[in-house]
Each structure stands twice: as C-alpha cells, then as structure tokens.
Coordinates of C-alpha atoms and ligand atoms in Angstrom, one line a residue:
M1 CA 21.5 12.4 -16.0
Q2 CA 24.9 11.7 -14.4
Q3 CA 26.6 9.2 -16.4
K4 CA 29.5 6.7 -15.7
P5 CA 30.7 5.4 -19.0
G6 CA 31.4 1.9 -18.7
V7 CA 29.2 0.8 -15.9
L8 CA 25.8 -1.0 -16.3
E9 CA 23.0 -2.0 -13.9
L10 CA 20.8 -5.1 -14.7
Y11 CA 17.2 -5.6 -13.5
V12 CA 15.3 -9.0 -14.2
H13 CA 11.6 -9.2 -13.9
I14 CA 10.1 -12.2 -12.7
P15 CA 6.1 -11.3 -12.9
F16 CA 4.9 -14.6 -11.0
C17 CA 3.3 -14.4 -7.6
V18 CA 1.1 -17.2 -5.5
R19 CA -1.8 -14.9 -6.0
K20 CA -2.2 -10.7 -6.2
C21 CA -2.1 -8.7 -3.2
N22 CA -5.2 -6.7 -2.6
Y23 CA -3.3 -3.5 -3.1
C24 CA -0.9 -4.3 -5.7
D25 CA -0.7 -2.9 -9.5
F26 CA 2.7 -4.2 -10.3
L27 CA 3.2 -6.3 -13.6
S28 CA 2.7 -9.6 -11.8
F29 CA 0.4 -12.4 -12.4
A30 CA -1.1 -15.0 -9.7
A31 CA 0.7 -18.0 -11.4
G32 CA 0.4 -20.0 -8.1
R33 CA 2.9 -22.6 -7.0
D34 CA 1.8 -25.1 -9.6
S35 CA 2.4 -23.2 -12.6
R36 CA 5.6 -24.9 -13.2
E37 CA 5.6 -25.1 -16.9
L38 CA 4.7 -21.4 -17.6
M39 CA 7.7 -20.5 -15.4
E40 CA 10.0 -22.9 -17.1
R41 CA 8.9 -21.3 -20.6
Y42 CA 9.5 -18.0 -19.1
C43 CA 12.8 -18.8 -18.0
Q44 CA 13.9 -20.2 -21.3
A45 CA 12.6 -17.0 -22.9
L46 CA 14.5 -15.0 -20.4
R47 CA 17.8 -16.8 -20.9
E48 CA 17.6 -16.1 -24.5
E49 CA 16.9 -12.3 -24.1
I50 CA 19.9 -12.4 -21.9
R51 CA 22.0 -13.9 -24.5
A52 CA 20.6 -11.4 -27.2
G53 CA 21.1 -8.5 -25.0
G54 CA 24.6 -9.4 -23.9
D55 CA 27.2 -6.7 -23.5
T56 CA 30.6 -7.5 -22.1
S57 CA 32.0 -3.6 -22.9
R58 CA 30.7 -2.4 -19.6
L59 CA 31.3 -3.5 -16.1
V60 CA 28.0 -4.8 -14.5
T61 CA 28.0 -3.5 -10.9
S62 CA 24.6 -4.6 -9.9
V63 CA 21.9 -7.1 -10.7
F64 CA 18.4 -7.1 -9.2
F65 CA 15.7 -9.8 -9.7
G66 CA 12.4 -7.9 -8.7
G67 CA 8.9 -8.7 -9.4
G68 CA 6.5 -10.3 -8.9
T69 CA 7.9 -12.9 -6.6
P70 CA 11.3 -14.1 -8.1
S71 CA 11.8 -16.7 -5.1
L72 CA 8.9 -18.7 -6.7
L73 CA 11.4 -19.7 -8.9
D74 CA 13.4 -22.8 -8.1
G75 CA 17.3 -23.0 -7.4
N76 CA 17.9 -24.5 -10.9
Q77 CA 16.1 -21.8 -12.8
M78 CA 18.0 -19.1 -10.9
T79 CA 21.1 -21.0 -11.6
G80 CA 20.4 -20.9 -15.1
L81 CA 19.9 -17.3 -15.2
M82 CA 22.6 -16.4 -13.5
D83 CA 24.8 -18.6 -15.7
A84 CA 23.4 -16.9 -18.7
I85 CA 24.1 -13.5 -17.2
R86 CA 27.8 -14.3 -16.3
A87 CA 28.3 -15.7 -19.8
S88 CA 26.6 -12.7 -21.6
F89 CA 27.9 -9.8 -19.5
R90 CA 31.1 -8.6 -17.4
L91 CA 29.8 -9.3 -14.0
D92 CA 31.9 -7.4 -11.4
R93 CA 33.3 -9.7 -8.8
E94 CA 32.0 -7.5 -6.1
A95 CA 28.6 -7.1 -7.9
E96 CA 25.6 -6.5 -5.5
I97 CA 23.2 -9.3 -6.7
S98 CA 19.7 -8.9 -5.0
L99 CA 16.7 -11.2 -4.9
E100 CA 13.4 -10.0 -3.8
A101 CA 11.7 -12.8 -1.9
N102 CA 8.1 -13.3 -0.2
P103 CA 7.8 -15.3 2.9
G104 CA 6.0 -18.7 2.4
T105 CA 8.1 -19.2 -0.8
L106 CA 11.5 -19.9 0.5
S107 CA 13.0 -22.8 2.1
H108 CA 16.3 -24.1 3.2
G109 CA 17.1 -25.8 -0.3
K110 CA 16.0 -22.8 -2.1
L111 CA 18.2 -20.3 0.0
E112 CA 21.3 -22.6 -0.3
A113 CA 20.7 -22.8 -4.2
F114 CA 20.2 -18.8 -4.4
R115 CA 23.5 -18.2 -2.5
Q116 CA 25.3 -20.7 -4.9
A117 CA 24.0 -19.0 -7.8
G118 CA 25.6 -15.8 -6.6
F119 CA 22.8 -13.9 -4.7
N120 CA 24.3 -11.9 -2.1
R121 CA 21.4 -9.7 -0.9
L122 CA 18.0 -10.6 0.0
S123 CA 14.8 -8.3 0.0
I124 CA 12.1 -9.8 2.1
G125 CA 8.5 -8.3 2.1
L126 CA 7.0 -8.3 5.4
Q127 CA 5.0 -5.5 5.1
S128 CA 3.5 -5.8 8.8
A129 CA 4.0 -7.7 11.9
S130 CA 0.2 -8.1 12.5
D131 CA -1.2 -11.1 11.1
Q132 CA -4.6 -9.4 10.8
A133 CA -3.0 -6.8 8.6
L134 CA -1.3 -9.4 6.5
V135 CA -5.0 -10.9 6.0
M136 CA -6.5 -7.8 5.0
L137 CA -3.5 -7.0 2.6
G138 CA -3.9 -10.3 0.9
R139 CA -0.8 -11.3 1.7
I140 CA 0.2 -15.0 1.5
H141 CA 2.2 -15.4 4.5
S142 CA 2.0 -14.9 8.2
L143 CA 4.4 -13.3 10.7
D144 CA 5.7 -16.5 11.9
Q145 CA 6.4 -17.9 8.1
F146 CA 8.3 -14.4 7.7
L147 CA 10.3 -15.2 10.8
D148 CA 11.3 -18.7 9.9
N149 CA 12.2 -17.7 6.5
Y150 CA 14.3 -15.0 8.0
E151 CA 16.3 -17.1 10.4
E152 CA 16.4 -19.3 7.7
A153 CA 18.2 -17.0 5.3
R154 CA 20.6 -15.8 8.1
R155 CA 21.6 -19.5 8.6
C156 CA 22.0 -19.9 4.9
G157 CA 24.7 -17.1 5.0
F158 CA 22.7 -14.3 3.7
T159 CA 24.4 -11.3 5.6
N160 CA 22.8 -8.5 3.7
I161 CA 19.0 -8.4 4.0
N162 CA 16.3 -5.9 3.5
I163 CA 13.3 -6.0 5.0
D164 CA 9.9 -4.2 3.5
I165 CA 7.4 -2.7 5.7
M166 CA 4.4 -0.5 5.0
S167 CA 3.0 2.4 7.1
G168 CA -0.8 4.0 6.5
L169 CA -2.7 0.8 6.3
P170 CA -6.5 0.8 6.8
G171 CA -7.2 0.6 10.4
Q172 CA -3.6 0.9 11.5
S173 CA -2.9 3.3 14.5
L174 CA 0.6 4.7 15.1
E175 CA 0.9 2.1 17.9
D176 CA 0.2 -0.7 15.8
Y177 CA 3.0 0.5 13.4
K178 CA 5.3 0.9 16.1
K179 CA 5.0 -3.0 16.8
T180 CA 6.2 -3.3 13.2
L181 CA 9.4 -1.2 13.8
D182 CA 9.8 -2.9 17.1
L183 CA 10.0 -6.3 15.4
V184 CA 12.3 -5.2 12.4
T185 CA 14.7 -3.1 14.6
G186 CA 15.0 -6.2 16.8
L187 CA 16.0 -8.6 13.9
R188 CA 18.4 -5.9 12.7
P189 CA 18.5 -6.5 8.8
E190 CA 21.1 -4.4 7.1
H191 CA 18.3 -2.5 5.2
I192 CA 14.8 -1.5 5.9
S193 CA 12.4 0.1 3.3
S194 CA 9.1 1.6 4.6
Y195 CA 6.8 2.9 2.1
S196 CA 3.1 4.3 2.8
L197 CA 0.4 2.3 1.3
I198 CA -0.9 3.9 -1.9
V199 CA -4.3 3.0 -3.1
E200 CA -3.8 2.2 -6.7
E201 CA -6.8 2.3 -9.1
G202 CA -8.4 -0.9 -10.0
T203 CA -7.2 -2.7 -7.2
P204 CA -9.4 -4.6 -4.5
L205 CA -8.3 -2.2 -2.1
A206 CA -9.5 0.8 -4.1
R207 CA -12.9 -0.8 -4.6
S208 CA -13.3 -1.6 -0.8
D209 CA -15.3 1.3 0.6
K210 CA -14.9 -0.2 4.2
L211 CA -11.1 -0.2 3.8
L212 CA -10.9 3.0 2.1
A213 CA -12.8 4.8 5.0
A214 CA -10.4 2.9 7.7
L215 CA -7.2 4.5 6.0
P216 CA -5.5 6.9 8.5
D217 CA -5.7 10.6 7.6
E218 CA -2.7 12.5 6.0
E219 CA -1.9 14.0 9.6
A220 CA -1.4 9.9 11.0
D221 CA 0.4 9.1 8.0
R222 CA 3.1 11.7 8.4
A223 CA 3.1 10.8 12.1
M224 CA 4.2 7.2 11.2
Y225 CA 6.7 8.6 8.5
R226 CA 8.1 10.7 11.3
E227 CA 8.2 7.8 13.6
T228 CA 9.9 5.6 11.2
G229 CA 12.8 8.2 10.8
Q230 CA 13.2 8.7 14.6
R231 CA 13.1 5.1 15.6
L232 CA 15.4 3.8 12.7
E233 CA 17.9 6.5 13.2
E234 CA 18.1 5.6 17.1
A235 CA 18.6 2.2 16.1
G236 CA 21.6 3.1 14.0
Y237 CA 20.0 3.4 10.5
R238 CA 20.6 6.1 8.3
R239 CA 18.0 7.6 6.0
Y240 CA 19.7 7.6 2.7
E241 CA 16.7 8.2 0.6
I242 CA 12.9 9.2 1.5
S243 CA 11.8 6.0 2.2
N244 CA 15.0 3.8 2.6
Y245 CA 17.3 3.3 5.6
A246 CA 20.5 1.4 5.9
L247 CA 23.1 0.5 8.4
P248 CA 26.6 2.2 7.7
G249 CA 27.8 0.9 4.2
K250 CA 24.7 -1.4 3.4
E251 CA 22.7 1.1 1.3
C252 CA 21.5 -0.7 -1.9
R253 CA 23.6 0.0 -4.6
H254 CA 21.4 -0.9 -7.3
N255 CA 18.7 1.4 -6.2
L256 CA 21.2 4.4 -5.6
G257 CA 22.3 3.7 -9.2
Y258 CA 18.8 4.5 -10.3
W259 CA 18.9 7.6 -8.1
S260 CA 21.9 8.8 -9.4
G261 CA 21.2 8.3 -13.1
L262 CA 23.4 5.2 -14.0
P263 CA 22.4 3.3 -17.1
Y264 CA 20.4 0.1 -16.8
L265 CA 19.1 -2.7 -18.7
G266 CA 16.0 -4.2 -18.1
L267 CA 15.2 -7.9 -18.9
G268 CA 11.9 -9.6 -18.7
L269 CA 8.4 -8.7 -19.3
G270 CA 7.7 -5.0 -19.0
A271 CA 11.2 -4.0 -17.6
A272 CA 12.3 -0.9 -18.5
S273 CA 15.7 0.2 -19.7
Y274 CA 17.8 3.6 -19.4
L275 CA 20.8 3.4 -21.8
P276 CA 23.0 5.8 -23.9
V277 CA 22.4 6.4 -27.4
E278 CA 24.6 7.8 -29.9
Q279 CA 24.2 10.9 -31.8
A280 CA 20.7 12.1 -30.6
S281 CA 19.8 15.4 -32.0
D282 CA 19.2 17.0 -28.3
S283 CA 22.5 16.0 -27.0
P284 CA 23.6 18.5 -24.8
A285 CA 27.0 18.4 -26.2
E286 CA 28.4 17.0 -29.3
G287 CA 29.5 13.6 -29.0
T288 CA 27.9 13.2 -25.7
P289 CA 25.8 10.3 -25.6
T290 CA 22.2 10.8 -24.4
F291 CA 19.8 8.5 -23.1
C292 CA 16.7 6.4 -24.2
R293 CA 14.2 4.4 -22.4
F294 CA 12.5 1.3 -23.5
S295 CA 10.2 -1.3 -22.2
N296 CA 10.5 -4.9 -23.5
S297 CA 7.0 -6.2 -22.5
R298 CA 6.3 -6.8 -26.2
I299 CA 9.1 -8.8 -27.0
M300 CA 8.8 -11.1 -23.9
K301 CA 4.7 -11.4 -24.5
T302 CA 5.9 -12.5 -28.3
Y303 CA 8.0 -15.3 -26.4
L304 CA 5.3 -16.5 -24.3
E305 CA 2.9 -16.8 -26.8
S306 CA 4.8 -18.2 -29.6
P307 CA 8.3 -19.6 -27.9
W308 CA 9.6 -20.8 -31.1
L309 CA 9.9 -17.4 -32.5
P310 CA 13.5 -16.3 -33.1
Y311 CA 14.9 -13.1 -31.3
G312 CA 13.4 -10.3 -33.2
K313 CA 14.5 -6.6 -32.8
R314 CA 14.6 -4.5 -29.6
P315 CA 11.1 -3.0 -29.5
D316 CA 10.8 0.9 -30.0
Y317 CA 12.4 3.1 -27.7
T318 CA 12.0 6.7 -26.7
I319 CA 14.8 9.0 -26.8
L320 CA 14.7 11.4 -23.9
T321 CA 14.9 15.0 -24.4
L322 CA 17.2 17.3 -22.5
E323 CA 14.2 18.5 -20.4
D324 CA 13.1 14.9 -19.6
R325 CA 16.6 14.1 -18.4
M326 CA 16.8 17.5 -16.4
E327 CA 13.5 16.7 -14.6
E328 CA 14.6 13.2 -13.9
Y329 CA 17.9 14.3 -12.4
M330 CA 16.0 16.6 -9.8
F331 CA 13.2 14.1 -9.2
L332 CA 15.3 11.1 -8.6
G333 CA 18.5 13.0 -7.1
L334 CA 16.1 14.8 -4.5
R335 CA 15.0 11.5 -3.2
K336 CA 18.5 10.9 -1.8
R337 CA 19.3 12.3 1.6
E338 CA 22.4 13.9 0.2
G339 CA 20.3 15.6 -2.5
V340 CA 21.8 16.5 -5.9
S341 CA 25.2 17.8 -7.0
I342 CA 24.8 21.5 -8.5
S343 CA 28.0 21.2 -10.4
S344 CA 27.2 17.9 -12.0
F345 CA 23.9 19.4 -13.2
G346 CA 26.0 21.9 -15.2
Q347 CA 28.5 19.3 -16.6
N348 CA 25.7 17.0 -17.6
F349 CA 23.3 19.5 -19.5
G350 CA 25.5 22.4 -20.6
R351 CA 23.3 24.7 -18.4
S352 CA 23.6 25.7 -14.8
L353 CA 20.9 24.6 -12.2
D354 CA 20.3 28.0 -11.6
Q355 CA 19.6 29.0 -15.0
V356 CA 17.0 26.3 -15.5
Y357 CA 15.5 26.1 -11.7
G358 CA 16.8 29.3 -10.1
N359 CA 13.3 30.5 -9.3
V360 CA 11.9 27.2 -7.7
V361 CA 14.9 26.7 -5.7
R362 CA 14.9 30.1 -4.2
T363 CA 11.1 29.8 -3.4
Y364 CA 11.8 26.6 -1.7
E365 CA 14.8 27.7 0.1
K366 CA 12.9 30.7 1.5
S367 CA 10.1 28.5 2.7
G368 CA 12.5 26.2 4.2
H369 CA 11.9 23.1 2.1
L370 CA 15.2 23.0 0.3
E371 CA 18.7 23.8 1.5
T372 CA 22.2 24.1 -0.2
L373 CA 25.1 22.5 1.7
G374 CA 28.3 23.3 -0.5
D375 CA 27.6 21.7 -4.0
R376 CA 24.5 19.9 -2.8
L377 CA 21.1 20.7 -2.9
R378 CA 18.6 18.6 -0.9
L379 CA 15.2 18.7 0.7
T380 CA 15.0 19.6 4.3
E381 CA 13.0 17.5 6.8
K382 CA 10.1 19.8 6.2
G383 CA 10.6 19.5 2.4
I384 CA 10.6 15.6 2.8
D385 CA 7.2 15.8 4.2
V386 CA 5.7 17.4 1.1
S387 CA 8.1 16.1 -1.4
D388 CA 5.4 15.0 -3.9
Y389 CA 4.4 18.6 -4.4
I390 CA 7.7 20.0 -4.5
F391 CA 8.7 17.4 -7.0
R392 CA 5.9 18.8 -9.3
D393 CA 7.4 22.3 -9.6
F394 CA 10.6 20.7 -11.1
M395 CA 8.5 19.8 -14.3
L396 CA 9.7 21.4 -17.2
V397 CA 7.3 19.5 -19.8
D398 CA 3.5 19.2 -19.3
Ligands
LIG401 S1 3.9 -10.1 -3.8 FE1 4.4 -8.2 -4.4 S2 4.2 -8.2 -6.7 FE2 3.0 -10.0 -5.9 S3 1.2 -9.6 -5.8 FE3 2.0 -9.0 -3.8 S4 2.6 -6.8 -4.1 FE4 2.2 -7.6 -6.1

C-alpha cells in the first residue's frame, strides 16, 4: 500500500453500548449506563496500553474513537485517554480528532468536556428520521433526541459533524428514505455517511423472518443509493467514497488514510493495526518496509480479566504478503471517487498495475465499469453499482 513514512493514524475502540441494536455485529457489549466500574477499568487498561504502545517518532495526523458508543464515557475518562495519547505520541496540532456518538448519550456537559479534551469532529449515528424505523432497528433514541443532541453539539462549538444514515431498511420505501435525506440536508452537517443495511448472521434481524421479508429488493436498494448521490450532490456534498459525502474540504481525513494505505495503530479491544515491519522476506524492494496487521483483543481481554497483570508482549501479528497488499491497494483505493494512482502501484510493489491486473482492468473498461483518467483508475457510476462483484475479481489469493 501507499506508504507515507513518518505519519501515523490512531484508532481507539470503546466497546460499550447501552444495548445492542438489532442489526449490529460490531465488537460491542450492552454495558448499559450503569456499568461505570467496568468502563473505568477499561479506561485504565486502555491508558496503560496507550503508554505501552507510545511512539513519538511519527506524527499522528488523526485519532478516531470508534465503537461501540464512545460517547458513553464521561468527560473525565475521555480527558484521561486524550492526555495519555498526547503524552505518548507526537500529536499534530492540526490533527483531526473524531468521536463516534449516539443520540441519547450526549449532554451539554459531556459535549463541552469532549471539546476541551481536544475532539474537533463528531460522528453522530442517526440512521433514520423515522421513529418507527428506529424502534425496529433497536436504536436507543428517537428523532427528537437526535435533534436535541445535534443542536447542542453545534452550540458547544462542534463545527465538523458527520451524520450516519442507513438505507434499505425493512419496510422502507424510497419516499420514506427521502424524508431522512430531507432532514439531514436541512441540518447541513459537514459530512454524511450513508450505508445500505447489511443483514449480519446471528443478529436479531437475521433471525426475524418478518423483517427479512420486508427488506427492499435489490432494485429498490439501488434506487435509494442513486437518490442519495443525486440529492446530496445537489445539496453541495461531494461523494468522495462509495458511501461517504462531504462539503468541500470536510472529507474524513482518518478514513481517507485507511483507504490510501496510511499506517495505523489500533488501541483497545479488538482494534486492528496496520504497521510497517522491517526486513520482511517478501518486501518488494530491499530495505522497503512492508506491513503487518494485528488485532490486540487478547491483550485487552487479559487486562479486563486480570487487571493487575503487567503489560505483556504484543499479540501475534500477520505479515501481509505482497499479494495481500496489492489486493488491499485496489479494494480500498477503488472505494475512493478519485480511484487509485497507477504510477504509485508500480512504485509501491515493483510491478506495474498492468502486469498484475491488466486483464481485469481491460475487461471492466470495455464493459464501462472502470475508467482511466490520466494516472487514476476509478470505478464509473455503473461500476459503483456493482462494486462488490468487481472487487472480487481483484483478488489474487483465495
Ligand atoms: S450503537 Fe452501533 S455499535 Fe452499538 S449496538 Fe448499535 S450499531 Fe452496534
């Protein structure tokens, strides 16, 4: 993947939620609002992990607190975590520092404290403007609670807010979905993410025949996707990734880093990392660092079960092969509206994009799903519609 030496992104996982939503398979637990002791222990373990993983040799350009529901933590806990990050990493003064929040867990006092702790971007999960849909999804909040929290965040000085919405909900018509689009465009957040609902195995949604039967068909789902693009672009948002839209200059820098192959360190339960490793045998050129990925769920589990244990070794990691990295370069890069850089592929991997993917690219260019614009290869509108199928053809390893 494209590598910018000297830069690092941090992801911090907070796995607590008030309760599980009906469609959720993220690593999160229904901790409830009264699990203060468990959350406090988690924060303590996390602060130790932040210190142990500290690295001041690279500039941290973004920090993203995701979950779960990070906004369940209180102001002191967030301040403690951000202080630990500042003491252990070289945090860019201009760093984007994002916090995922759910309506119903925010208050004036918390929002003030989060701003004071350094958060300058808030990502609020609305999902739908219909209270009926929110109940069906098992969300903890109503539309009014979302609106109160959103307005309060503005009053507390958050000038960079994302709203998450979802399409393809059981029983949802295009007209219903348009009401959600009307609401969010009316609020004018700086960023909007819109994902189609995915039925994940093992969730209450996947077990409900009634809800499954009410899911919109693929054509209706595509119509909602197209409506999103059209309505948001008319309202001044630019689609810069398959499911993400931003006002000019307000793209999420942290996620752009993921899609562009910047190294990141994940902290907290189950958080994955993607970091350079020296001297890997399949390095594309001698002396060029390659990347490894590891998930630190084991270390955090150890902490939670036995908080007195000293910090141990990093958990096992996987060294990514050249093929893994070439695949990821394509999968992630093609998600971006600007696509992938053809010349960077050659510089990163020592083989040209044409040598590795020439046949696939030519096939999809002929069918109108991919297009080359100067040094960039990107999906066309038609290609975005079937991107999941196209990505499969960029796989090099089974
Ligand atoms: S709030 Fe998010 S992480 Fe928590 S249960 Fe709902 S979907 Fe999952």
